[in-house]
Amino acid sequence: MRVVDTSAWIEWLIASPTGKALKKYFPPQSELIVPTIVQLELAKWITREMGEDQADQMIAYSQHCFVVPLDTRIALLAAELGAKHKLATADSIVYATALSHEADLLTCDAHFEGLDGIKLIKK
């Protein structure tokens, strides 16, 4: 199972050079965990950059994956990870979701470098 961070989704969606490198690491929907915070970030970014119809299509796609809402267990783990690794709130939630589901995290964000379970594709 794999969680894909918002940064990786965006690079993949815009087909940047980084996005093209990420493509081979994107799992099939049946193996893709999508935290609800990633749905929020994607909906916000895609609506702003590409339009509401594209955002709706992306959310529809993500709903065929394993969507994980933020619950108390993940929130508390995120708080711990955020403090320990100096991660922003959304990043700590995404990372906590991956760890709590024994999944790795595909990302382009360098601030995850060196953490356990990270597949980092640098920009």
PDB file of C-alpha atoms in Angstrom:
ATOM      1  CA  MET A   1       0.000   0.000   0.000  1.00  0.00           C
ATOM      2  CA  ARG A   2       1.146   3.518  -0.723  1.00  0.00           C
ATOM      3  CA  VAL A   3       0.092   7.037   0.234  1.00  0.00           C
ATOM      4  CA  VAL A   4       0.801   9.702  -2.384  1.00  0.00           C
ATOM      5  CA  ASP A   5       1.466  13.175  -1.000  1.00  0.00           C
ATOM      6  CA  THR A   6      -0.253  16.178  -2.560  1.00  0.00           C
ATOM      7  CA  SER A   7       3.063  17.405  -3.981  1.00  0.00           C
ATOM      8  CA  ALA A   8       3.468  14.173  -5.947  1.00  0.00           C
ATOM      9  CA  TRP A   9      -0.141  14.255  -7.172  1.00  0.00           C
ATOM     10  CA  ILE A  10       0.332  17.790  -8.489  1.00  0.00           C
ATOM     11  CA  GLU A  11       3.598  17.006 -10.267  1.00  0.00           C
ATOM     12  CA  TRP A  12       1.953  13.929 -11.809  1.00  0.00           C
ATOM     13  CA  LEU A  13      -1.138  15.900 -12.879  1.00  0.00           C
ATOM     14  CA  ILE A  14       0.851  18.653 -14.601  1.00  0.00           C
ATOM     15  CA  ALA A  15       3.143  16.066 -16.230  1.00  0.00           C
ATOM     16  CA  SER A  16       6.264  17.902 -15.132  1.00  0.00           C
ATOM     17  CA  PRO A  17       9.627  16.147 -15.492  1.00  0.00           C
ATOM     18  CA  THR A  18       9.288  15.153 -11.825  1.00  0.00           C
ATOM     19  CA  GLY A  19       5.742  13.983 -12.499  1.00  0.00           C
ATOM     20  CA  LYS A  20       6.941  11.792 -15.340  1.00  0.00           C
ATOM     21  CA  ALA A  21       9.534  10.246 -12.998  1.00  0.00           C
ATOM     22  CA  LEU A  22       6.800   9.674 -10.393  1.00  0.00           C
ATOM     23  CA  LYS A  23       4.460   7.927 -12.799  1.00  0.00           C
ATOM     24  CA  LYS A  24       6.112   4.529 -12.405  1.00  0.00           C
ATOM     25  CA  TYR A  25       5.697   4.716  -8.613  1.00  0.00           C
ATOM     26  CA  PHE A  26       1.959   5.476  -8.628  1.00  0.00           C
ATOM     27  CA  PRO A  27       0.136   2.366  -7.417  1.00  0.00           C
ATOM     28  CA  PRO A  28      -3.128   1.081  -8.861  1.00  0.00           C
ATOM     29  CA  GLN A  29      -6.222   2.472  -7.156  1.00  0.00           C
ATOM     30  CA  SER A  30      -6.665  -0.757  -5.187  1.00  0.00           C
ATOM     31  CA  GLU A  31      -3.304  -0.133  -3.465  1.00  0.00           C
ATOM     32  CA  LEU A  32      -3.562   3.640  -3.075  1.00  0.00           C
ATOM     33  CA  ILE A  33      -4.382   5.205   0.294  1.00  0.00           C
ATOM     34  CA  VAL A  34      -5.756   8.743   0.077  1.00  0.00           C
ATOM     35  CA  PRO A  35      -5.950  10.770   3.297  1.00  0.00           C
ATOM     36  CA  THR A  36      -8.897  13.165   3.302  1.00  0.00           C
ATOM     37  CA  ILE A  37      -6.460  16.054   3.843  1.00  0.00           C
ATOM     38  CA  VAL A  38      -4.933  15.176   0.437  1.00  0.00           C
ATOM     39  CA  GLN A  39      -8.416  15.253  -1.108  1.00  0.00           C
ATOM     40  CA  LEU A  40      -8.890  18.735   0.379  1.00  0.00           C
ATOM     41  CA  GLU A  41      -5.535  20.013  -0.869  1.00  0.00           C
ATOM     42  CA  LEU A  42      -6.057  18.536  -4.338  1.00  0.00           C
ATOM     43  CA  ALA A  43      -9.598  19.896  -4.652  1.00  0.00           C
ATOM     44  CA  LYS A  44      -8.374  23.358  -3.665  1.00  0.00           C
ATOM     45  CA  TRP A  45      -5.367  23.348  -6.010  1.00  0.00           C
ATOM     46  CA  ILE A  46      -7.109  21.760  -9.008  1.00  0.00           C
ATOM     47  CA  THR A  47     -10.133  24.057  -8.731  1.00  0.00           C
ATOM     48  CA  ARG A  48      -7.831  27.089  -8.685  1.00  0.00           C
ATOM     49  CA  GLU A  49      -5.447  25.911 -11.419  1.00  0.00           C
ATOM     50  CA  MET A  50      -7.554  23.712 -13.694  1.00  0.00           C
ATOM     51  CA  GLY A  51     -11.204  24.274 -12.898  1.00  0.00           C
ATOM     52  CA  GLU A  52     -14.034  22.747 -10.935  1.00  0.00           C
ATOM     53  CA  ASP A  53     -14.809  19.982 -13.447  1.00  0.00           C
ATOM     54  CA  GLN A  54     -11.250  18.644 -13.251  1.00  0.00           C
ATOM     55  CA  ALA A  55     -11.352  18.834  -9.451  1.00  0.00           C
ATOM     56  CA  ASP A  56     -14.583  16.829  -9.447  1.00  0.00           C
ATOM     57  CA  GLN A  57     -12.970  14.213 -11.704  1.00  0.00           C
ATOM     58  CA  MET A  58      -9.949  13.933  -9.422  1.00  0.00           C
ATOM     59  CA  ILE A  59     -12.073  13.514  -6.314  1.00  0.00           C
ATOM     60  CA  ALA A  60     -14.164  10.890  -8.122  1.00  0.00           C
ATOM     61  CA  TYR A  61     -10.929   9.055  -9.012  1.00  0.00           C
ATOM     62  CA  SER A  62      -9.698   9.228  -5.419  1.00  0.00           C
ATOM     63  CA  GLN A  63     -12.963   7.797  -4.099  1.00  0.00           C
ATOM     64  CA  HIS A  64     -12.119   4.521  -5.842  1.00  0.00           C
ATOM     65  CA  CYS A  65      -8.996   4.307  -3.683  1.00  0.00           C
ATOM     66  CA  PHE A  66      -8.814   3.578   0.040  1.00  0.00           C
ATOM     67  CA  VAL A  67      -9.864   6.939   1.518  1.00  0.00           C
ATOM     68  CA  VAL A  68      -8.767   7.462   5.122  1.00  0.00           C
ATOM     69  CA  PRO A  69     -10.443  10.169   7.186  1.00  0.00           C
ATOM     70  CA  LEU A  70      -8.631  11.962   9.970  1.00  0.00           C
ATOM     71  CA  ASP A  71      -9.562  10.294  13.233  1.00  0.00           C
ATOM     72  CA  THR A  72      -8.298  10.751  16.781  1.00  0.00           C
ATOM     73  CA  ARG A  73      -5.654   8.010  16.505  1.00  0.00           C
ATOM     74  CA  ILE A  74      -4.137   9.531  13.358  1.00  0.00           C
ATOM     75  CA  ALA A  75      -4.457  13.066  14.758  1.00  0.00           C
ATOM     76  CA  LEU A  76      -2.494  12.177  17.889  1.00  0.00           C
ATOM     77  CA  LEU A  77       0.182  10.378  15.896  1.00  0.00           C
ATOM     78  CA  ALA A  78       0.365  13.369  13.541  1.00  0.00           C
ATOM     79  CA  ALA A  79       0.856  15.718  16.505  1.00  0.00           C
ATOM     80  CA  GLU A  80       3.709  13.552  17.768  1.00  0.00           C
ATOM     81  CA  LEU A  81       5.349  13.246  14.339  1.00  0.00           C
ATOM     82  CA  GLY A  82       4.920  16.941  13.612  1.00  0.00           C
ATOM     83  CA  ALA A  83       6.705  17.901  16.809  1.00  0.00           C
ATOM     84  CA  LYS A  84       9.419  15.268  16.446  1.00  0.00           C
ATOM     85  CA  HIS A  85      10.232  15.961  12.785  1.00  0.00           C
ATOM     86  CA  LYS A  86       9.143  19.619  12.530  1.00  0.00           C
ATOM     87  CA  LEU A  87       6.453  18.852   9.935  1.00  0.00           C
ATOM     88  CA  ALA A  88       3.594  21.157   9.027  1.00  0.00           C
ATOM     89  CA  THR A  89       0.140  19.996  10.077  1.00  0.00           C
ATOM     90  CA  ALA A  90      -0.973  18.626   6.699  1.00  0.00           C
ATOM     91  CA  ASP A  91       2.358  16.859   6.165  1.00  0.00           C
ATOM     92  CA  SER A  92       2.237  15.300   9.613  1.00  0.00           C
ATOM     93  CA  ILE A  93      -1.314  14.020   8.939  1.00  0.00           C
ATOM     94  CA  VAL A  94      -0.285  12.510   5.611  1.00  0.00           C
ATOM     95  CA  TYR A  95       2.790  10.874   7.158  1.00  0.00           C
ATOM     96  CA  ALA A  96       0.812   9.599  10.164  1.00  0.00           C
ATOM     97  CA  THR A  97      -1.787   8.125   7.821  1.00  0.00           C
ATOM     98  CA  ALA A  98       0.919   6.238   5.939  1.00  0.00           C
ATOM     99  CA  LEU A  99       2.565   4.926   9.085  1.00  0.00           C
ATOM    100  CA  SER A 100      -0.726   3.937  10.712  1.00  0.00           C
ATOM    101  CA  HIS A 101      -1.593   1.832   7.656  1.00  0.00           C
ATOM    102  CA  GLU A 102       1.912   0.355   7.291  1.00  0.00           C
ATOM    103  CA  ALA A 103       2.233   2.038   3.905  1.00  0.00           C
ATOM    104  CA  ASP A 104       5.031   4.028   2.375  1.00  0.00           C
ATOM    105  CA  LEU A 105       4.700   7.654   1.335  1.00  0.00           C
ATOM    106  CA  LEU A 106       5.498   8.851  -2.181  1.00  0.00           C
ATOM    107  CA  THR A 107       6.451  12.524  -2.138  1.00  0.00           C
ATOM    108  CA  CYS A 108       8.453  15.296  -3.794  1.00  0.00           C
ATOM    109  CA  ASP A 109       8.827  17.263  -0.567  1.00  0.00           C
ATOM    110  CA  ALA A 110      12.436  17.299   0.618  1.00  0.00           C
ATOM    111  CA  HIS A 111      11.453  17.861   4.254  1.00  0.00           C
ATOM    112  CA  PHE A 112      10.475  14.153   4.394  1.00  0.00           C
ATOM    113  CA  GLU A 113      13.990  13.078   3.413  1.00  0.00           C
ATOM    114  CA  GLY A 114      15.523  10.626   5.850  1.00  0.00           C
ATOM    115  CA  LEU A 115      12.264   9.590   7.495  1.00  0.00           C
ATOM    116  CA  ASP A 116      11.217   5.950   7.581  1.00  0.00           C
ATOM    117  CA  GLY A 117       8.890   4.735   4.848  1.00  0.00           C
ATOM    118  CA  ILE A 118       9.495   7.599   2.429  1.00  0.00           C
ATOM    119  CA  LYS A 119       9.891   7.238  -1.349  1.00  0.00           C
ATOM    120  CA  LEU A 120      11.262  10.660  -2.294  1.00  0.00           C
ATOM    121  CA  ILE A 121      11.478  11.784  -5.901  1.00  0.00           C
ATOM    122  CA  LYS A 122      13.323  15.087  -5.819  1.00  0.00           C
ATOM    123  CA  LYS A 123      12.264  18.007  -7.976  1.00  0.00           C
TER     124      LYS A 123
END
